[in-house]
């Protein structure tokens, strides 16, 4: 039942917030609070892996009545929630972009961590977010992400944010703990 699913989700979220094996656990309470404080109804998550960040977004929309849309190239994590839709595929594929809602309140990016892909995601998904919405990106403090080749610049996520913000004349803030979490306030 939906109540039991929420209880299981809340317990899983609490465990994820203290799981030191997770690379994002310290940011999960903040992510949930961003949803609640902004009364976010529509969240797009690019990159789910094990679903820890998904849990934070879902716990937030429990309070706002919203919905989370997640995209990953890998199969969905084992989560069942009535306020969650998962799409398997590459987040820059036109069919995936089109299938996601417009006017998102929050977009979260935690994918390949390459400079080129992160910058492309920012440029594509800026059209999916409402004015005043937020784009959050994980791993701003990761100098050499796993799987990123030797020709890639150091701190590729941070560099992509800086390039995007300079081009769009936007500001961003960074929480440096737990590999970093950047937030871009969209105008």
Short mmCIF file of C-alpha atoms in Angstrom, two decimals, residues 90-155:
data_model
loop_
_atom_site.label_atom_id
_atom_site.label_comp_id
_atom_site.label_asym_id
_atom_site.label_seq_id
_atom_site.Cartn_x
_atom_site.Cartn_y
_atom_site.Cartn_z
CA UNK A 90 20.63 8.65 -22.31
CA UNK A 91 19.43 11.99 -20.95
CA UNK A 92 20.47 13.86 -24.10
CA UNK A 93 18.45 11.63 -26.46
CA UNK A 94 15.67 13.75 -27.99
CA UNK A 95 13.02 11.13 -27.10
CA UNK A 96 14.03 11.25 -23.43
CA UNK A 97 14.17 15.06 -23.32
CA UNK A 98 10.73 15.28 -24.95
CA UNK A 99 9.23 12.71 -22.55
CA UNK A 100 10.18 14.80 -19.51
CA UNK A 101 7.96 17.60 -18.23
CA UNK A 102 8.59 21.28 -18.89
CA UNK A 103 8.68 23.94 -16.16
CA UNK A 104 10.54 21.78 -13.65
CA UNK A 105 11.17 23.35 -10.26
CA UNK A 106 14.41 21.43 -9.71
CA UNK A 107 16.76 19.63 -12.07
CA UNK A 108 19.48 17.46 -10.57
CA UNK A 109 22.48 16.37 -12.65
CA UNK A 110 24.71 13.48 -11.51
CA UNK A 111 25.68 11.59 -14.68
CA UNK A 112 28.99 10.98 -16.49
CA UNK A 113 30.80 13.96 -14.94
CA UNK A 114 32.58 14.84 -18.17
CA UNK A 115 32.88 18.50 -19.00
CA UNK A 116 31.29 18.13 -22.46
CA UNK A 117 28.28 16.12 -21.30
CA UNK A 118 27.66 18.25 -18.21
CA UNK A 119 27.77 21.44 -20.28
CA UNK A 120 25.46 19.86 -22.89
CA UNK A 121 23.02 18.80 -20.14
CA UNK A 122 22.98 22.32 -18.72
CA UNK A 123 22.32 23.80 -22.16
CA UNK A 124 19.55 21.32 -23.00
CA UNK A 125 17.82 21.18 -19.65
CA UNK A 126 17.85 24.94 -19.01
CA UNK A 127 14.86 24.94 -21.35
CA UNK A 128 13.08 22.42 -19.07
CA UNK A 129 13.24 24.52 -15.90
CA UNK A 130 10.93 27.32 -14.87
CA UNK A 131 12.16 30.82 -14.12
CA UNK A 132 13.24 30.87 -10.49
CA UNK A 133 13.95 27.12 -10.46
CA UNK A 134 17.17 25.48 -9.35
CA UNK A 135 19.68 23.24 -11.08
CA UNK A 136 21.76 21.15 -8.67
CA UNK A 137 24.87 19.24 -9.75
CA UNK A 138 26.80 16.69 -7.73
CA UNK A 139 30.59 16.15 -7.74
CA UNK A 140 31.78 19.74 -8.13
CA UNK A 141 34.78 18.87 -5.92
CA UNK A 142 35.77 15.76 -7.84
CA UNK A 143 39.03 16.50 -9.68
CA UNK A 144 39.20 13.29 -11.71
CA UNK A 145 35.88 11.42 -11.93
CA UNK A 146 36.06 7.68 -12.55
CA UNK A 147 35.97 6.85 -16.23
CA UNK A 148 36.94 10.34 -17.37
CA UNK A 149 39.93 10.12 -19.66
CA UNK A 150 43.31 11.78 -19.14
CA UNK A 151 42.57 14.59 -21.65
CA UNK A 152 39.59 15.79 -19.62
CA UNK A 153 40.13 18.93 -17.57
CA UNK A 154 40.33 18.72 -13.78
CA UNK A 155 37.07 19.36 -11.88
#
